[in-house]
mmCIF file of C-alpha atoms in Angstrom:
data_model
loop_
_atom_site.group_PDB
_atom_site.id
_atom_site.type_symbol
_atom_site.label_atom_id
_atom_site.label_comp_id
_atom_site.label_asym_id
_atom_site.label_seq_id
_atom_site.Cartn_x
_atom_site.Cartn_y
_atom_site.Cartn_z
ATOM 1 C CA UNK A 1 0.000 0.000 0.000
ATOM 2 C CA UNK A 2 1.603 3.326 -1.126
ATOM 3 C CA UNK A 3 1.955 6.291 2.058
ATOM 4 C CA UNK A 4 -0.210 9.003 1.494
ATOM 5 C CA UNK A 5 0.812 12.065 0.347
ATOM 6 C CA UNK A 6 1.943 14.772 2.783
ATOM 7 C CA UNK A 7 1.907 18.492 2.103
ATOM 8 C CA UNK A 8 4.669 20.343 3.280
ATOM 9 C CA UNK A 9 3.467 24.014 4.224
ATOM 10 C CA UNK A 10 6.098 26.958 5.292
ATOM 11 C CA UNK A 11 4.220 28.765 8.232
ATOM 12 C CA UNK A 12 5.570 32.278 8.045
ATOM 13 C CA UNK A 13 4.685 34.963 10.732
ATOM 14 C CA UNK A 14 4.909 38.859 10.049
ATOM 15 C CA UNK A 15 4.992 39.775 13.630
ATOM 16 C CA UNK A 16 8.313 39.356 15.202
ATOM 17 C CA UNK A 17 6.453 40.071 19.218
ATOM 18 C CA UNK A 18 6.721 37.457 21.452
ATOM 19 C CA UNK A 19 3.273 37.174 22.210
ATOM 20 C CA UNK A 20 2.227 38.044 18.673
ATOM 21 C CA UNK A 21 -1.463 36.858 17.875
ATOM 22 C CA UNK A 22 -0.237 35.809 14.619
ATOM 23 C CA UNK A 23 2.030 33.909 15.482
ATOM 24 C CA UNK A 24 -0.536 31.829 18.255
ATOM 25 C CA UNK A 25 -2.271 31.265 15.030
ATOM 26 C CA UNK A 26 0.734 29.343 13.479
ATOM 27 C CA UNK A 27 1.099 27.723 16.720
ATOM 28 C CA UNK A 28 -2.705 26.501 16.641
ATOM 29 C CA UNK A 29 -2.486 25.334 13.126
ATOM 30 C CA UNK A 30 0.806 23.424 13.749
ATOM 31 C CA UNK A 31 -1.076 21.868 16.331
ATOM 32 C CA UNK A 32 -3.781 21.619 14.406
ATOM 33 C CA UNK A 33 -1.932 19.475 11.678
ATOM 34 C CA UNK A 34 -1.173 16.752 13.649
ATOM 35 C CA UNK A 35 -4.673 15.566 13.539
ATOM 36 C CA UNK A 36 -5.303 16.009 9.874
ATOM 37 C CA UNK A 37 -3.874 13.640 7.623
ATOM 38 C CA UNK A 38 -1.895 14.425 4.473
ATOM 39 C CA UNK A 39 -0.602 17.639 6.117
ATOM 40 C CA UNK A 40 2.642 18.842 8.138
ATOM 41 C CA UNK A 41 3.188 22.500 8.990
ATOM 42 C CA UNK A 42 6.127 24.040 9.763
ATOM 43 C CA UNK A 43 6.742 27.394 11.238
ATOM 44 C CA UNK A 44 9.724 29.551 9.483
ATOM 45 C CA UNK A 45 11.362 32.003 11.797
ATOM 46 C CA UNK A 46 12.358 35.062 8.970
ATOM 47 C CA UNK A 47 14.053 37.210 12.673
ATOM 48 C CA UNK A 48 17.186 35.886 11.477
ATOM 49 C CA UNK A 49 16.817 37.347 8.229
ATOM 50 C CA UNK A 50 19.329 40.720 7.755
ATOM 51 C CA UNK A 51 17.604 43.383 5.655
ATOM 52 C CA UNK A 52 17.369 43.077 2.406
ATOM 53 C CA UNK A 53 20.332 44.151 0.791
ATOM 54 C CA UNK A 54 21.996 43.459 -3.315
ATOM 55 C CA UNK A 55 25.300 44.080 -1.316
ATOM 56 C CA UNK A 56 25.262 41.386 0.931
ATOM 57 C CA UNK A 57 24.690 39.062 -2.577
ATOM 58 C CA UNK A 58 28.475 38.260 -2.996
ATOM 59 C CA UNK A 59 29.180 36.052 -6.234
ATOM 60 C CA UNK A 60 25.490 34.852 -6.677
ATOM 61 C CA UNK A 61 25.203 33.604 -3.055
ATOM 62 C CA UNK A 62 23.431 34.723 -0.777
ATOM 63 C CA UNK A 63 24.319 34.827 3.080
ATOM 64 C CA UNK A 64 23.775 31.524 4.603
ATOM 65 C CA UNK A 65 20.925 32.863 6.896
ATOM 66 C CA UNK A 66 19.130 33.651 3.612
ATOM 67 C CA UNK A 67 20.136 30.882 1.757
ATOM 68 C CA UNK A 68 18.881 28.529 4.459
ATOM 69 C CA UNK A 69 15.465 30.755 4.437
ATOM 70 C CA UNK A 70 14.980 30.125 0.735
ATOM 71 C CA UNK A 71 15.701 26.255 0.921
ATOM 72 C CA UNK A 72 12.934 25.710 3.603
ATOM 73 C CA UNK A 73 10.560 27.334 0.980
ATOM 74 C CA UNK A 74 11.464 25.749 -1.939
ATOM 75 C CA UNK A 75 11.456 22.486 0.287
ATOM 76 C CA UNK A 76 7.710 22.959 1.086
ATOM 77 C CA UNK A 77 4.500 22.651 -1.073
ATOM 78 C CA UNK A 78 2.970 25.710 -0.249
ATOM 79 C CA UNK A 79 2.822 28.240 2.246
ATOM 80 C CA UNK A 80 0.678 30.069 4.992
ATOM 81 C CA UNK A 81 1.495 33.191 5.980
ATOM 82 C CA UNK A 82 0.159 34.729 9.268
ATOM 83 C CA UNK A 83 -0.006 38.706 8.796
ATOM 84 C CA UNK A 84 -0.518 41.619 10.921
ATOM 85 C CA UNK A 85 -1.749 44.463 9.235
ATOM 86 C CA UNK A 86 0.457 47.597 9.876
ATOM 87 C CA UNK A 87 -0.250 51.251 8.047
ATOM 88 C CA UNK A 88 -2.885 49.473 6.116
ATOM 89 C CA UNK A 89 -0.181 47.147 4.589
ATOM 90 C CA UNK A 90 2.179 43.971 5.582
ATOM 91 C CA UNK A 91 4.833 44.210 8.224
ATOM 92 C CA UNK A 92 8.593 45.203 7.448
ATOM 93 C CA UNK A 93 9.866 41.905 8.736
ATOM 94 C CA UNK A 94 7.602 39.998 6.107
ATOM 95 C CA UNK A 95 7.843 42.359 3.458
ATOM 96 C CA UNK A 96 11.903 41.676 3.895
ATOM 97 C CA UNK A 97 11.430 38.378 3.763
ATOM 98 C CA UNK A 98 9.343 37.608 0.577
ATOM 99 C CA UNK A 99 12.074 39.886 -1.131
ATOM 100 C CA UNK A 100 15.316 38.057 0.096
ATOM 101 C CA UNK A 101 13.060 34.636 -1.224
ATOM 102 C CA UNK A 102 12.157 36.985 -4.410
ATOM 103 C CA UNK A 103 15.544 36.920 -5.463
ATOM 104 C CA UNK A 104 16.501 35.195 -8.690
ATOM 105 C CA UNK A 105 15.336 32.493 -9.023
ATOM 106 C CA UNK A 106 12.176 33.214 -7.012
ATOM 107 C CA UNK A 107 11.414 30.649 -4.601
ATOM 108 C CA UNK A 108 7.277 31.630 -4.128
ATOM 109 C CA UNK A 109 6.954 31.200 -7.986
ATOM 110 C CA UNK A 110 3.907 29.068 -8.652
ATOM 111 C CA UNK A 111 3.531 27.933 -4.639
ATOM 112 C CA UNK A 112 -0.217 27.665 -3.244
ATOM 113 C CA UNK A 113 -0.890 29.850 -0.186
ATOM 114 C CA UNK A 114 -3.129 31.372 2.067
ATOM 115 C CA UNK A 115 -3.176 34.304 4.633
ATOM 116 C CA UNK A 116 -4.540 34.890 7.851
ATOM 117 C CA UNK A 117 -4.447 37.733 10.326
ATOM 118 C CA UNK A 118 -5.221 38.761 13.675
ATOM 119 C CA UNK A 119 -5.906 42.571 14.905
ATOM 120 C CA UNK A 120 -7.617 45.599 15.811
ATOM 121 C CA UNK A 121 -10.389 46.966 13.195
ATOM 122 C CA UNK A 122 -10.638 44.350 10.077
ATOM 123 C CA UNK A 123 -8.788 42.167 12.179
ATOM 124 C CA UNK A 124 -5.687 42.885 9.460
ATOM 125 C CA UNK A 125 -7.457 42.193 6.364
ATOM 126 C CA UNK A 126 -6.011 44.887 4.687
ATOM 127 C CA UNK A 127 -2.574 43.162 5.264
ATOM 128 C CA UNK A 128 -4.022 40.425 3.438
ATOM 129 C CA UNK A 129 -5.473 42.181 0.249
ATOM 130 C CA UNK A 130 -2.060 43.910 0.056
ATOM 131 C CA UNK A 131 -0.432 40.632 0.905
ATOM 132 C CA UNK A 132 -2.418 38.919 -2.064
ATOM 133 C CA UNK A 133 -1.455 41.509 -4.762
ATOM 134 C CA UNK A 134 2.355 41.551 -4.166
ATOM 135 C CA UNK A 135 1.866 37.871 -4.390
ATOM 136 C CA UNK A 136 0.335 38.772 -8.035
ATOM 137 C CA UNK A 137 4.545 39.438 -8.908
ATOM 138 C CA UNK A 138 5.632 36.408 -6.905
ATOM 139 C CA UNK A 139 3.093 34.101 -8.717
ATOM 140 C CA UNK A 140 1.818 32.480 -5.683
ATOM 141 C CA UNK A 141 -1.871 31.115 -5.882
ATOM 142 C CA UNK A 142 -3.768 31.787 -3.073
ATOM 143 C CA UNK A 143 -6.570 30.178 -1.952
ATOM 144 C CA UNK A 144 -10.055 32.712 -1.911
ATOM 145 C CA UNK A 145 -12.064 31.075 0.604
ATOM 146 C CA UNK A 146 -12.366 30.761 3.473
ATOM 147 C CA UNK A 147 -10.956 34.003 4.424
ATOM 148 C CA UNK A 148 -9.592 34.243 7.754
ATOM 149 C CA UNK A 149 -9.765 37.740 9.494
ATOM 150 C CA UNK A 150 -10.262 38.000 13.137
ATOM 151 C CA UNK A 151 -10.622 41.371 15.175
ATOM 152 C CA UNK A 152 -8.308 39.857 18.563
ATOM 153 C CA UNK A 153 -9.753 42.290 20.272
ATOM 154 C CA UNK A 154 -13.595 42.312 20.442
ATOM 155 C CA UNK A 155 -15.213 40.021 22.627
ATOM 156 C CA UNK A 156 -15.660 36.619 23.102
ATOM 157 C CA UNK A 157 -11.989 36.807 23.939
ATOM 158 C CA UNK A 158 -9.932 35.043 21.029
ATOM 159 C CA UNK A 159 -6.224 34.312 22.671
ATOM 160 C CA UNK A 160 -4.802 33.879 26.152
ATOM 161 C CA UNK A 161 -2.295 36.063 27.899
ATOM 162 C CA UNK A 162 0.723 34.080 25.722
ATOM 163 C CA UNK A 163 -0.828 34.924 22.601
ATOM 164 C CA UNK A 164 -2.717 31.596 22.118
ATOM 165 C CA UNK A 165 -5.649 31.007 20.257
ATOM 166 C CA UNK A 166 -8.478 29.793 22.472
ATOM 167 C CA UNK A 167 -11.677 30.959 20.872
ATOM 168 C CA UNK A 168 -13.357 27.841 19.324
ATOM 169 C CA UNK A 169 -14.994 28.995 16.491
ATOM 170 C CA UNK A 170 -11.705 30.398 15.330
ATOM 171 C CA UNK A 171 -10.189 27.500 15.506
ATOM 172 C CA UNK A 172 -12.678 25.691 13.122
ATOM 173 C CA UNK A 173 -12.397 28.632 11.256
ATOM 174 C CA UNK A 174 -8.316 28.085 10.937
ATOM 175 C CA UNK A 175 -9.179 23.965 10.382
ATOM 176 C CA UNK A 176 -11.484 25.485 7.420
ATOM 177 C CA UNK A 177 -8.144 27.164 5.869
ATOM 178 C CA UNK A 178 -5.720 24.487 5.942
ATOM 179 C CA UNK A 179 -8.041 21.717 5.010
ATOM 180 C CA UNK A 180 -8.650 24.267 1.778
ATOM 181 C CA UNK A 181 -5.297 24.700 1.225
ATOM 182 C CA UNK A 182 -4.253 21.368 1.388
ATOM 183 C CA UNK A 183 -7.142 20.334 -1.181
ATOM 184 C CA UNK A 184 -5.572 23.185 -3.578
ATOM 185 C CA UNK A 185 -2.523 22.193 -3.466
ATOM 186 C CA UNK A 186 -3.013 18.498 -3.943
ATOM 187 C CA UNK A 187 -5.227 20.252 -7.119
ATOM 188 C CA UNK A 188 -2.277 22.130 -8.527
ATOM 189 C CA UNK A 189 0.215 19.269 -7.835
ATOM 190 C CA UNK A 190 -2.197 17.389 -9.903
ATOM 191 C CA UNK A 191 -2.651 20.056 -12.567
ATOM 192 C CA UNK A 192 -6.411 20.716 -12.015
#
């Protein structure tokens, strides 16, 4: 009997804060993943990451920090990003890192993905439209639905002190997302 399939997904976090909301969402759905077949997620820490910077290129390599960065996402199948909306846009430390993975050849090109966000107002959906049109360039797919934009701080409270998600509905909310994106990906693997 053949093994089933596994999809590999790069968790990446825009927030760098300890107790970042965002990033208790990538800690739910790594949790999260353990129950669902067919599916691992891994979270990719981009602090390490120096600011983007041609100079640091030296002889068409990159520095190994980077280097390692861009293996883990060319290593996965797709990825889910977890972004806080900041200025109506993404956050420096992601922006930095989609353009160090940007760099010839790009790494995102033709990846699956999806976004989710946790904040004040749209709960960072602005983060995500902007997220989704720079991704446009990078020729990643996202998935449309179901979106996944929670305002962290209107009641029924949605995370603990620590930054982890507790609030059950958005938890079957974030189950919603990575059972989609694991469907689209085995789709596009598949060429449907």
């Amino acid at each position: 009997m053949a093994a089933k399939p596994i999809i590999k997904v790069a968790a990446i976090c825009g927030s760098l804060r300890k107790a970042s909301y965002n990033a208790g969402l990538l800690r739910y759905a790594i949790e999260l993943s353990e129950s669902i077949d067919g599916i691992l997620v891994e979270y990719i820490d981009i602090s390490p990451l120096p600011m983007m910077n041609t100079d640091l290129e030296v002889e068409g390599k990159y520095p190994p920090v980077v280097e390692a960065f861009r293996q883990k996402i060319l290593q996965s199948d797709c990825i889910l990003f977890a972004s806080p909306e900041y200025n109506y846009s993404i956050t420096a430390p992601l922006k930095n890192a989609i353009d160090w993975a940007s760099r010839p050849p790009n790494v995102w090109a033709t990846k699956p993905a999806a976004v989710i966000s946790a904040g004040g107002g749209f709960g960072g959906g602005l983060s995500q439209y902007h997220l989704r049109q720079v991704g446009v360039f990078l020729d990643l797919h996202f998935i449309n639905k179901p979106e996944f934009a929670i305002n962290a701080f209107r009641p029924p409270t949605k995370f603990d002190s620590d930054g982890n998600l507790i609030d059950p509905q958005a938890k079957e909310r974030l189950k919603a997302v990575l059972l989609s994106l694991k469907e689209f990906t085995f789709r596009l693997q598949q060429g449907n």
